[in-house]
mmCIF file of C-alpha atoms and ligand atoms in Angstrom:
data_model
loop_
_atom_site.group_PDB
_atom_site.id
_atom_site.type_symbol
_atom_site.label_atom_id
_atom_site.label_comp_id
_atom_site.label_asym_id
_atom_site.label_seq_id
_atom_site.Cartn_x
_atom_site.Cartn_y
_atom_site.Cartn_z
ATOM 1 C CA UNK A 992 29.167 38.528 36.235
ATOM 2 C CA UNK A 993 25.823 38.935 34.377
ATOM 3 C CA UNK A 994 24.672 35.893 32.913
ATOM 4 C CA UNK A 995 21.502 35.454 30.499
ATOM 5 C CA UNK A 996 20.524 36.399 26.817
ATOM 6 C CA UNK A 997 22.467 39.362 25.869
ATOM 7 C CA UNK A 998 21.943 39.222 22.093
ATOM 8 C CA UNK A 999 25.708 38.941 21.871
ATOM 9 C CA UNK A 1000 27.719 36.049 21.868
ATOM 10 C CA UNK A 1001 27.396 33.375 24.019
ATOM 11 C CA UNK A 1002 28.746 33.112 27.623
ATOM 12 C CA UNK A 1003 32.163 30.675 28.019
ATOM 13 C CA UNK A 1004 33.599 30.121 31.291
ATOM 14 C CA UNK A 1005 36.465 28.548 33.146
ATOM 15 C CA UNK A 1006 34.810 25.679 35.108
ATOM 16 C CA UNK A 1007 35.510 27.509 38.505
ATOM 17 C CA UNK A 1008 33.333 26.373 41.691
ATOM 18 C CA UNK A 1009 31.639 29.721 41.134
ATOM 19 C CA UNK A 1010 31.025 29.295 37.519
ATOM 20 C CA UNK A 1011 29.927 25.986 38.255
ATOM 21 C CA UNK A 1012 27.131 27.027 40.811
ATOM 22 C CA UNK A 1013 26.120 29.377 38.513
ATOM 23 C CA UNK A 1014 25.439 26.901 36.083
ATOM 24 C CA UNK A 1015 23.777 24.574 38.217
ATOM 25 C CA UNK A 1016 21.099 27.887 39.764
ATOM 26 C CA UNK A 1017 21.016 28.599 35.566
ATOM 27 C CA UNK A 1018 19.531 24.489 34.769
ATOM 28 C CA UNK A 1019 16.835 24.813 38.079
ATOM 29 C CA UNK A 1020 15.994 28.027 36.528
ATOM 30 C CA UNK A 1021 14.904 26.128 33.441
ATOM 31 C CA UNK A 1022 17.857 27.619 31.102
ATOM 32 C CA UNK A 1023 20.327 25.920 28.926
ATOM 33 C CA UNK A 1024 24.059 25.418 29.961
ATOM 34 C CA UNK A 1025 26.183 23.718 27.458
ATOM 35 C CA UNK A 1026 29.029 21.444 29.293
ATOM 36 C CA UNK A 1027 32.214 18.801 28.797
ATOM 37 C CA UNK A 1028 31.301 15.223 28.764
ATOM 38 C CA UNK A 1029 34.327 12.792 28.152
ATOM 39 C CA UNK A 1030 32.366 12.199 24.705
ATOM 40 C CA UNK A 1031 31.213 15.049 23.140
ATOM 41 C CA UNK A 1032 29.873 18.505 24.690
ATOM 42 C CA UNK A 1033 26.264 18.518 25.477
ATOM 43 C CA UNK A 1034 23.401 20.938 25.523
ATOM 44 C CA UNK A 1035 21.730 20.466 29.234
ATOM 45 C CA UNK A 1036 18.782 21.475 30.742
ATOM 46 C CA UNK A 1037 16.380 20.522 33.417
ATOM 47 C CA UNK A 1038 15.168 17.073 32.498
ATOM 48 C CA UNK A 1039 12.133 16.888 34.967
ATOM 49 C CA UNK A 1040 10.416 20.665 32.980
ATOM 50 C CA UNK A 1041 8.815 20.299 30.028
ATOM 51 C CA UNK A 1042 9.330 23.379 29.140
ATOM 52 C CA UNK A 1043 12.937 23.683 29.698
ATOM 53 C CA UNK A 1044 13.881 20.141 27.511
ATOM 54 C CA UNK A 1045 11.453 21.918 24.662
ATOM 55 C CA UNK A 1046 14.298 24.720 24.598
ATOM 56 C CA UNK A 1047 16.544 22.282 23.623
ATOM 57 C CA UNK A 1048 14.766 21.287 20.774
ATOM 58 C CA UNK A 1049 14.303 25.040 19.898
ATOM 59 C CA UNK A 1050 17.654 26.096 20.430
ATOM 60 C CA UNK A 1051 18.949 22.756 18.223
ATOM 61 C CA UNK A 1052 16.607 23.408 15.370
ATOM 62 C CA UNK A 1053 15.596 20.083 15.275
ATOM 63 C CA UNK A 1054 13.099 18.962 13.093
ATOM 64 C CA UNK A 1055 12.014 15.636 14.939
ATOM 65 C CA UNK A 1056 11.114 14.884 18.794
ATOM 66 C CA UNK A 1057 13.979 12.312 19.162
ATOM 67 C CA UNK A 1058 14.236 10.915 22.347
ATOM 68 C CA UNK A 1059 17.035 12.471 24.728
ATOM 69 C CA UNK A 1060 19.810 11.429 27.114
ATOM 70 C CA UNK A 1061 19.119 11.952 30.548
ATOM 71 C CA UNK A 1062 22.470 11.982 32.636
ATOM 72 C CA UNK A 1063 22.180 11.747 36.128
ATOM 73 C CA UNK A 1064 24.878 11.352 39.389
ATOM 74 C CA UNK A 1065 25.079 7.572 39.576
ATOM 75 C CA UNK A 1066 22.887 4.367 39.684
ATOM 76 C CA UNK A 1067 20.914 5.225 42.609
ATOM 77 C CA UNK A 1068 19.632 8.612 40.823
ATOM 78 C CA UNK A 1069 19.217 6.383 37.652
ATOM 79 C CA UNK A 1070 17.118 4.076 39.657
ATOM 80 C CA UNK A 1071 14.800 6.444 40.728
ATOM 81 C CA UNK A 1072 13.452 7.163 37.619
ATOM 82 C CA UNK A 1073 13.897 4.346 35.579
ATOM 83 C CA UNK A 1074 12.985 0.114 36.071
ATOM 84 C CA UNK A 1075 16.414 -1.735 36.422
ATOM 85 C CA UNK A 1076 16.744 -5.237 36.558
ATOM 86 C CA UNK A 1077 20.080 -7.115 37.252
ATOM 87 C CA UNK A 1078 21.297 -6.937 34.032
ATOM 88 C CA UNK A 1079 21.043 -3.044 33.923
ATOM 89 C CA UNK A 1080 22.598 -3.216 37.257
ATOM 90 C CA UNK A 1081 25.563 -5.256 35.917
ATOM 91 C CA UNK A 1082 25.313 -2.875 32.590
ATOM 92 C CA UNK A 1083 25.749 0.441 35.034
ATOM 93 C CA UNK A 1084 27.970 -1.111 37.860
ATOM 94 C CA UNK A 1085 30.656 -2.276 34.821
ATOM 95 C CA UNK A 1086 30.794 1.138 32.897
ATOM 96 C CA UNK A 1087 29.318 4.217 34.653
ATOM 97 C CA UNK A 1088 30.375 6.587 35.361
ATOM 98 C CA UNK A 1089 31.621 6.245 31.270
ATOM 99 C CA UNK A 1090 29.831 6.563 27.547
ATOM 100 C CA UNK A 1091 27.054 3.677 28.304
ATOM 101 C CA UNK A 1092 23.983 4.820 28.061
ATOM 102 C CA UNK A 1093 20.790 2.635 28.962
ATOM 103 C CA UNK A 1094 17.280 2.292 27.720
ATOM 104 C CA UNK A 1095 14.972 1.423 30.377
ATOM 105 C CA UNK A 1096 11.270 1.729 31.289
ATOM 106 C CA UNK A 1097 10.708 4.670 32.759
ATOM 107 C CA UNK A 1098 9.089 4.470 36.356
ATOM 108 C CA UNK A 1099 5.349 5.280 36.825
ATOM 109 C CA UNK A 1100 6.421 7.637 39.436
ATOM 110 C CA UNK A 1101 9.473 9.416 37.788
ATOM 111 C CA UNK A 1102 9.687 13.040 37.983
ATOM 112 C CA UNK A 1103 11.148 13.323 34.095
ATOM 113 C CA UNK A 1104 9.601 15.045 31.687
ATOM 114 C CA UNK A 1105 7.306 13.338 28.970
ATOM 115 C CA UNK A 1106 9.327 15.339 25.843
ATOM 116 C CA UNK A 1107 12.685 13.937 27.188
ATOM 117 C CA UNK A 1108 10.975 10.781 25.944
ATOM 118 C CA UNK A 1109 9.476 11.772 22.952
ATOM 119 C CA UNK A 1110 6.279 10.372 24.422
ATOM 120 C CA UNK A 1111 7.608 6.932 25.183
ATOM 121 C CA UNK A 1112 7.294 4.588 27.992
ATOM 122 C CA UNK A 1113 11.506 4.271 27.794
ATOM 123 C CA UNK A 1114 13.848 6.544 28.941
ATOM 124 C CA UNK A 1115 17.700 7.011 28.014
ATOM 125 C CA UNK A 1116 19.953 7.038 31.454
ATOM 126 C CA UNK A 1117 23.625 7.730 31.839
ATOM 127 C CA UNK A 1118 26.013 8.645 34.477
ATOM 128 C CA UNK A 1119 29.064 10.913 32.513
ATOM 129 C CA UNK A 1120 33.006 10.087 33.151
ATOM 130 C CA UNK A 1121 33.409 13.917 33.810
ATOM 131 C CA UNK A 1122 34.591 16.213 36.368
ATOM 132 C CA UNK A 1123 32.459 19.120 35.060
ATOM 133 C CA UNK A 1124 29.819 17.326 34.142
ATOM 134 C CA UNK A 1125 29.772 15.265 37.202
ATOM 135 C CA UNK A 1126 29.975 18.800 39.232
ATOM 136 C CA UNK A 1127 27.213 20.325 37.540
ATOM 137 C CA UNK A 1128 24.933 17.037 38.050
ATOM 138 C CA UNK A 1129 25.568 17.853 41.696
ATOM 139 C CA UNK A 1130 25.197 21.834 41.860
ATOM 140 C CA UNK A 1131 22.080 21.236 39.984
ATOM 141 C CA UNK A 1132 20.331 18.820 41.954
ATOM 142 C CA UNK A 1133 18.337 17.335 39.513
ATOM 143 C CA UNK A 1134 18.721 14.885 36.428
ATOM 144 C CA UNK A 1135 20.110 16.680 33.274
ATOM 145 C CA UNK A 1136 18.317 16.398 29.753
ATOM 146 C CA UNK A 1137 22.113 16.556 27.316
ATOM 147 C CA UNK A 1138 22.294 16.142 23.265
ATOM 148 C CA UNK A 1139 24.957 16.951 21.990
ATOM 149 C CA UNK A 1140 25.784 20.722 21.948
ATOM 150 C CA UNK A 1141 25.293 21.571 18.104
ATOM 151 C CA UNK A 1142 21.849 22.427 15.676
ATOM 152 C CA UNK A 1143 20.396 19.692 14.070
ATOM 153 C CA UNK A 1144 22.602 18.495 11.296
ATOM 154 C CA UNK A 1145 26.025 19.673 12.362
ATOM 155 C CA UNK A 1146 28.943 17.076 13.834
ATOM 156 C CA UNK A 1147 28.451 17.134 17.744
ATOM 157 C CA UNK A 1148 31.512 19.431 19.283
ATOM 158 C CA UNK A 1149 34.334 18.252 21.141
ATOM 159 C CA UNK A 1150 35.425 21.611 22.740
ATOM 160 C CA UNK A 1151 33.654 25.301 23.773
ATOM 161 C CA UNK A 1152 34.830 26.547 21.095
ATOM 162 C CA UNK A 1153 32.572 24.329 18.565
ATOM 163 C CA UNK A 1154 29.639 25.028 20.619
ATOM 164 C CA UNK A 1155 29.568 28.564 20.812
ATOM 165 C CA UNK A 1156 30.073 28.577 16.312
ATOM 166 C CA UNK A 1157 26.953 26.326 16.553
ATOM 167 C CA UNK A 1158 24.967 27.645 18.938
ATOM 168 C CA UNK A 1159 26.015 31.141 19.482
ATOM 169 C CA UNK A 1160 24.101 32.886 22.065
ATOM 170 C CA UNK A 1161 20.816 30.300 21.971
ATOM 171 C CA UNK A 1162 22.744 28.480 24.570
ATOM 172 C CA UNK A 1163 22.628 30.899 28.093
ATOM 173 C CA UNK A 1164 26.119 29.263 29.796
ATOM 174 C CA UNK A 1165 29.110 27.353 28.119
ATOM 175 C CA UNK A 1166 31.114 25.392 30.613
ATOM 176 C CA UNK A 1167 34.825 25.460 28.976
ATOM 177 C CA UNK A 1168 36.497 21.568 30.380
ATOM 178 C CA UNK A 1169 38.964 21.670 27.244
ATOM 179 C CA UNK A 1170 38.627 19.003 24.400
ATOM 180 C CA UNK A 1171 36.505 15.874 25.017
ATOM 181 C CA UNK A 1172 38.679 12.670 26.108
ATOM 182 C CA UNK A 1173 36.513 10.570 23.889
ATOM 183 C CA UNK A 1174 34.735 12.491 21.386
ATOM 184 C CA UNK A 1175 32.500 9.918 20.179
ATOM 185 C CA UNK A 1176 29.007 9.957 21.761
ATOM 186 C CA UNK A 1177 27.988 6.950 24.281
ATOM 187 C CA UNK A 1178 26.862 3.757 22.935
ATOM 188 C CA UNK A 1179 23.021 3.072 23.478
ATOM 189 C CA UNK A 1180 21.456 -0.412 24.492
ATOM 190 C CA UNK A 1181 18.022 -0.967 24.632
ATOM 191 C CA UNK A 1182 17.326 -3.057 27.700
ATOM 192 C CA UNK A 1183 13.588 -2.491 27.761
ATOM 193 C CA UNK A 1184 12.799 -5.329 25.499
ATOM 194 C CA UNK A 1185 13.245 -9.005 25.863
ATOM 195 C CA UNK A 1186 16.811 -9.029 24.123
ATOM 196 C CA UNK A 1187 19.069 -6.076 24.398
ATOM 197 C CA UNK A 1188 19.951 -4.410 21.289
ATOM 198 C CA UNK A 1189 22.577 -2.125 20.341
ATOM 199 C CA UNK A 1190 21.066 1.294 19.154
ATOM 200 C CA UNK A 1191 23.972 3.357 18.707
ATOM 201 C CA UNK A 1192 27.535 2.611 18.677
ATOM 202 C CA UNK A 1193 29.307 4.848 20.630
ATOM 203 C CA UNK A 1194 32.371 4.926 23.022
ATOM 204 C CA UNK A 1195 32.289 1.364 24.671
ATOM 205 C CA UNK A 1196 32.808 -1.135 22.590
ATOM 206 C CA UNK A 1197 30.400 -3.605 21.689
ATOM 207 C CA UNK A 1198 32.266 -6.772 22.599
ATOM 208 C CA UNK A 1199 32.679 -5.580 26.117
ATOM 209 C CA UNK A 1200 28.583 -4.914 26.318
ATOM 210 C CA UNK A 1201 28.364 -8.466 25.547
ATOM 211 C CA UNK A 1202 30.824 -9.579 27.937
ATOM 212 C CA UNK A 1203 27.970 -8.519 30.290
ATOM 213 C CA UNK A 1204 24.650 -8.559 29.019
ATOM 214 C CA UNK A 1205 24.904 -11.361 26.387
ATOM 215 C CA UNK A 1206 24.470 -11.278 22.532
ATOM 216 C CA UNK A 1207 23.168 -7.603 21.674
ATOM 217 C CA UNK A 1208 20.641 -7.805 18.714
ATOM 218 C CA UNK A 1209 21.270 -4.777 16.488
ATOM 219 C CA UNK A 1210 17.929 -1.932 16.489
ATOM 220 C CA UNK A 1211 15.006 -3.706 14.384
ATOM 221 C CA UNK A 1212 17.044 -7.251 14.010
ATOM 222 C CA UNK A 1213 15.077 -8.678 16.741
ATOM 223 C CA UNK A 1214 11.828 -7.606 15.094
ATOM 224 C CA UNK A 1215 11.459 -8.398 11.405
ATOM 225 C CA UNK A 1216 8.652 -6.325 10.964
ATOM 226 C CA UNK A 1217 10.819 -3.427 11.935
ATOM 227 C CA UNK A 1218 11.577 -0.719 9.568
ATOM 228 C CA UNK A 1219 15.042 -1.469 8.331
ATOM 229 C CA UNK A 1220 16.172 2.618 8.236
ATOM 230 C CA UNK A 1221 17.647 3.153 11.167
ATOM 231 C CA UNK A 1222 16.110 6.754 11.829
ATOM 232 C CA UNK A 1223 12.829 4.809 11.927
ATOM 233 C CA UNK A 1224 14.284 2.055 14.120
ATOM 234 C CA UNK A 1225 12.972 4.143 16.847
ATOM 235 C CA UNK A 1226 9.124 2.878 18.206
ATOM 236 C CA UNK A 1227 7.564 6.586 18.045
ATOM 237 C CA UNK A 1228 4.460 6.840 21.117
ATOM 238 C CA UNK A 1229 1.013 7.259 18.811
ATOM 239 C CA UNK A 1230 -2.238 7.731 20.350
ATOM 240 C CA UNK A 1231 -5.319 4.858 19.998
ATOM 241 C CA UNK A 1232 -7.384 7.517 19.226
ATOM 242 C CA UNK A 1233 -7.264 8.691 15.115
ATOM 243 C CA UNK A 1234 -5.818 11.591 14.295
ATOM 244 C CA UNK A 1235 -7.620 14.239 12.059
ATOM 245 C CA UNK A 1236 -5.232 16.740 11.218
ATOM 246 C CA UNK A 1237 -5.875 20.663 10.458
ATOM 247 C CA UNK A 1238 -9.338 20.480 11.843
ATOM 248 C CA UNK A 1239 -10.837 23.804 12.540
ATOM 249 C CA UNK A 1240 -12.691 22.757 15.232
ATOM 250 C CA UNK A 1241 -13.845 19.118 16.829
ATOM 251 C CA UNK A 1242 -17.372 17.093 15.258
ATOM 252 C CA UNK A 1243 -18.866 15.084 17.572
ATOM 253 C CA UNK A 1244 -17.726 12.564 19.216
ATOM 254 C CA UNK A 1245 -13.476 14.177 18.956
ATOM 255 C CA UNK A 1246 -11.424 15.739 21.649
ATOM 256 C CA UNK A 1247 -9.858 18.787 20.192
ATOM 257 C CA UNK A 1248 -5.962 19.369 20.351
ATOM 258 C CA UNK A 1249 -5.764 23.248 19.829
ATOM 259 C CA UNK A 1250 -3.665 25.808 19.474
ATOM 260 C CA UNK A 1251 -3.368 29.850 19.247
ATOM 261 C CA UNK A 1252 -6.132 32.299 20.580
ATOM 262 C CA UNK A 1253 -8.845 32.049 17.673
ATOM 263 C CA UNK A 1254 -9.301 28.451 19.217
ATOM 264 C CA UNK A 1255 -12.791 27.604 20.477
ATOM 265 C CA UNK A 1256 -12.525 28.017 24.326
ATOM 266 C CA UNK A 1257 -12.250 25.073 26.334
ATOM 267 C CA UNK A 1258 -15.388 22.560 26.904
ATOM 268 C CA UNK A 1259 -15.773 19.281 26.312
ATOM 269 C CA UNK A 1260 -12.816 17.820 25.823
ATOM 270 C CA UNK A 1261 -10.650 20.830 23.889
ATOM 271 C CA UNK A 1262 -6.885 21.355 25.344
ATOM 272 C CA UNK A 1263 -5.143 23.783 23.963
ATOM 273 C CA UNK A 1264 -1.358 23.766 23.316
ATOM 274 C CA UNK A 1265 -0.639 27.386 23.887
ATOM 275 C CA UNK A 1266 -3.670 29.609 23.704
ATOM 276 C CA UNK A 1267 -1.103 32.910 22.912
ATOM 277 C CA UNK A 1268 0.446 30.575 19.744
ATOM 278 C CA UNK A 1269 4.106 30.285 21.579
ATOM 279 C CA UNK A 1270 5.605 27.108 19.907
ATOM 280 C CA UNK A 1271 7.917 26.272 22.369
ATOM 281 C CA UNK A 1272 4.975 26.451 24.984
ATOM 282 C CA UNK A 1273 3.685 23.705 22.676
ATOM 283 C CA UNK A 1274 5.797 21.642 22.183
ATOM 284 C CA UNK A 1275 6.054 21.464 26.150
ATOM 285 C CA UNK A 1276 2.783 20.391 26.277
ATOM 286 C CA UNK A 1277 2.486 18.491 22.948
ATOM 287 C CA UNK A 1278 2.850 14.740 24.505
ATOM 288 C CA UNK A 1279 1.266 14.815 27.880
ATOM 289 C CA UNK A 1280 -2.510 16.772 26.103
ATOM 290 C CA UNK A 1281 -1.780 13.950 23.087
ATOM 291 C CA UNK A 1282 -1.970 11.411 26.130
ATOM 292 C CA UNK A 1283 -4.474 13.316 27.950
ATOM 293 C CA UNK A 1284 -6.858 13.379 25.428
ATOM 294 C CA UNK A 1285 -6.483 9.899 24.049
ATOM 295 C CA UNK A 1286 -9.181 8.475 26.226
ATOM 296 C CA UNK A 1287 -11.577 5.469 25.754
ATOM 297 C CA UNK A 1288 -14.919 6.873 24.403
ATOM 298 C CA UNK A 1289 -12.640 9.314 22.159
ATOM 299 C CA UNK A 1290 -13.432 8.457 18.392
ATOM 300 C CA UNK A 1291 -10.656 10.623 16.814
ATOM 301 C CA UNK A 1292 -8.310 13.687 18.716
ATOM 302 C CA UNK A 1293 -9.310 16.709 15.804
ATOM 303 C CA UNK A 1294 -5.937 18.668 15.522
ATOM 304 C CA UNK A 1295 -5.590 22.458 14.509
ATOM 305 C CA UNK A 1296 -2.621 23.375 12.191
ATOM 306 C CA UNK A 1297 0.031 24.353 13.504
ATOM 307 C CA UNK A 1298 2.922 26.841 11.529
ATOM 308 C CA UNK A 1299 5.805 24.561 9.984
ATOM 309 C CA UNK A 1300 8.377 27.494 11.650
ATOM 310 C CA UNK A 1301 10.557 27.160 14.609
ATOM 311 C CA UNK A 1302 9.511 24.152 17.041
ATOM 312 C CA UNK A 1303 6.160 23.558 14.682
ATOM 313 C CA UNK A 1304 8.151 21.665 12.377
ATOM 314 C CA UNK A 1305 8.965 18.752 15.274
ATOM 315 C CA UNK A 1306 5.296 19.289 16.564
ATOM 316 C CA UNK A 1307 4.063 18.525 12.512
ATOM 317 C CA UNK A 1308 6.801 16.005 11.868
ATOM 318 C CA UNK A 1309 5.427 14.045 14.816
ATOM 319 C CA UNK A 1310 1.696 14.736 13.751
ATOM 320 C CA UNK A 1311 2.022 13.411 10.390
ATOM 321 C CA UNK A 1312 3.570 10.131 12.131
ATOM 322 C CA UNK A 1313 0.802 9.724 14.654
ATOM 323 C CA UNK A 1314 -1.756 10.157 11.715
ATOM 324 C CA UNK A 1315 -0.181 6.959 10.143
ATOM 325 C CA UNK A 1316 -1.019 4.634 12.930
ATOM 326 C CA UNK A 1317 1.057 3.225 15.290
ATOM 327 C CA UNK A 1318 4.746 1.785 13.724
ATOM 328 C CA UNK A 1319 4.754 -1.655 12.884
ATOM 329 C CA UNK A 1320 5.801 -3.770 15.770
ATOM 330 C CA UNK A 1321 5.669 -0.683 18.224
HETATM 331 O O1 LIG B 2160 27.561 10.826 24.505
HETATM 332 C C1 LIG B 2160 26.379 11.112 24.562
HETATM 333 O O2 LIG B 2160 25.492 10.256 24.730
HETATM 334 C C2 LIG B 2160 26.008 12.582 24.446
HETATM 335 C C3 LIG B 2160 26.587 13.306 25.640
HETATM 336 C C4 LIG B 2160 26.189 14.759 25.688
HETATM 337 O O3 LIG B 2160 26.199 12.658 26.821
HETATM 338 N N1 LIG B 2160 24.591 12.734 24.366
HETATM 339 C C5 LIG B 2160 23.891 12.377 23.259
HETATM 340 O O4 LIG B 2160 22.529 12.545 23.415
HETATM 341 O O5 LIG B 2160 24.382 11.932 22.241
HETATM 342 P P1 LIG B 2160 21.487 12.487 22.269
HETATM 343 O O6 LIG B 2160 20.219 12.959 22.932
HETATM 344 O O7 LIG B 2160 21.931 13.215 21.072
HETATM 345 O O8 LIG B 2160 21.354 10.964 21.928
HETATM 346 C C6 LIG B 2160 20.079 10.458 21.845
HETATM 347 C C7 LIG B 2160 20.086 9.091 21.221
HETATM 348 C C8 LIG B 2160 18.949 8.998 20.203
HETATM 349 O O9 LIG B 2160 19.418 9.197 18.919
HETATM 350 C C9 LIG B 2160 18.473 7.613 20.392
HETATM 351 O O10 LIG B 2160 19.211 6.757 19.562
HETATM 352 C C10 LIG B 2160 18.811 7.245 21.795
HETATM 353 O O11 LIG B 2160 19.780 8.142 22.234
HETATM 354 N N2 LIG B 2160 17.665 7.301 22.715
HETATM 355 C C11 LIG B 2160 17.432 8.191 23.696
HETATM 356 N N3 LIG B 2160 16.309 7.888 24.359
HETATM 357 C C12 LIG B 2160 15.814 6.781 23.795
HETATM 358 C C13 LIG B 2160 14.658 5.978 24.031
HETATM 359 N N4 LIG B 2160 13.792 6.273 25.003
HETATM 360 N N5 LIG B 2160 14.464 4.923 23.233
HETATM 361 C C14 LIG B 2160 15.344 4.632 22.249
HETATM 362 N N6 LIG B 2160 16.461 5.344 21.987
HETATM 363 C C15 LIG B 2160 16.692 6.401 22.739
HETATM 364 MG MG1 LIG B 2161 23.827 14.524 18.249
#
């Protein structure tokens, strides 16, 4: 069997115990393996790299750095990355493994990567109600980064078949577990706030969130400064520091956020996002240099342009955002 980019289609297989280790040696390789969830199909990778969660955003098209689901083997994995409290535990005990997915501060000391987060101090956890899934959490070894399976835009697929039309061969593995028993992504609930809030509707119904965890306020309700959109709804991380945007190089007293090989070589405080101009590579490293640099003493991080193609159009959309100042209320 010869897996890997072939320029032809994609690869769909039978969700055999050898096809299943393959996948799992394909994720700790930092690839992408596309696999059955009892909601929708989902587009995993290694949710500890960096780099590997930024070829999900490549591979999707997506315009935005939105925050991922991180699916993992149970509570105890979940718990080792994230801050539960009891109602998270009651949350997890009452519907995982199942389409619940929790927001939760991430631990200081979690391995997960920074873009699985867009930047944020929160992480999404969930454990899938999945043989295949719950097979390749296991042959991996290693929590699993999983939007759903399709580019930016399109309805999220519900068999193989609907992720190989979307994704072709930009996804290296398709696991085939037949249609999706649900098909209807997993409801999110923020739990890192005071109040928990309902931020997606999805496969459990809300009534039965609130038979455990209380009244759920819906995303922005409990905040009334809040934008009201519900794409916005989302508190976006933005550095202290000002941004200057398409600087060609830093004045004093900036930290310069570069990128591509005509940038001025490192000193002072210059990090560059990928000194050969690889966007993916950038995007990999786009949150933890926006952090590193965002130090006390800095009086604005100067920012080289960066081309609006391919991953560049996240990187920008998420510029421009930072440049606004921090989100009201977040
Ligand atoms: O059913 C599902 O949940 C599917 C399957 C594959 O598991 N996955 C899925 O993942 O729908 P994704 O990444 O497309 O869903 C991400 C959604 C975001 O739109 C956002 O609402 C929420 O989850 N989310 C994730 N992380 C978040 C965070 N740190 N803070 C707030 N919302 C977050
Ligand atoms: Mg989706």
């Amino acid at each position: 069997m010869s897996l890997g980019p072939t320029g032809a289609g994609p690869c769909i297989l039978e969700p055999t115990d050898e096809a299943i280790a393959e996948a799992g040696t394909l994720i700790g390789a930092g690839r992408l393996v596309a696999f059955p969830t009892e909601t929708v199909y989902g587009l995993g990778a290694d949710a500890t790299s960096d780099a590997a969660v930024a070829g999900i955003f490549a591979a999707k098209d997506r315009p935005q750095f939105n925050p991922l689901i991180v699916h993992v083997p149970d509570r105890a994995a979940a718990e080792r990355e994230a801050l539960f409290d009891s109602r998270a535990r009651a949350l997890a005990d009452a519907f995982w493994p199942g389409p619940l997915s929790l927001v939760l501060a991430r631990r200081p000391d979690t391995r997960l990567s920074l873009l699985v987060s867009a930047g944020l101090e929160t992480v999404a956890l969930r454990t899938p109600d999945h043989a295949v899934a719950r097979a390749l959490l296991a042959a991996a070894g290693r929590p699993i980064a999983a939007p759903s399976a399709n580019r930016s835009g399109e309805v999220s697929p519900t068999t193989a078949k609907h992720v190989a039309q979307s994704l072709g061969a930009r996804v290296d593995l398709i696991l085939d577990g037949g249609p999706c028993p649900v098909g209807l992504e997993s409801t999110v609930i923020d739990l890192s706030g005071p109040h928990p809030a309902l931020l997606r509707p999805g496969g459990i119904v809300r009534a039965a969130v609130e038979e455990i965890a209380g009244p759920l306020a819906l995303a922005g309700e409990a905040d009334a400064a809040a934008p009201k959109s519900p794409g916005m709804a989302l508190r976006h991380y933005a550095p202290r520091a000002p941004l200057r945007l398409d600087a060609g190089a830093a004045r004093a007293g900036e930290a310069l956020l570069a990128f591509g090989p005509e940038a001025p070589s490192a000193g002072g405080m210059v990090l560059n996002l990928s000194p050969e101009g690889d966007l993916a590579e950038a995007a990999a490293n786009f949150f933890a240099m926006l952090r590193a640099l965002d130090r006390p003493g800095v009086a604005a991080i100067a920012v080289m342009p960066i081309p609006e193609d391919g991953l560049g159009a996240a990187i920008n959309d998420r510029l421009r955002r930072a440049a606004e100042g921090p989100v009201a209320g977040g």
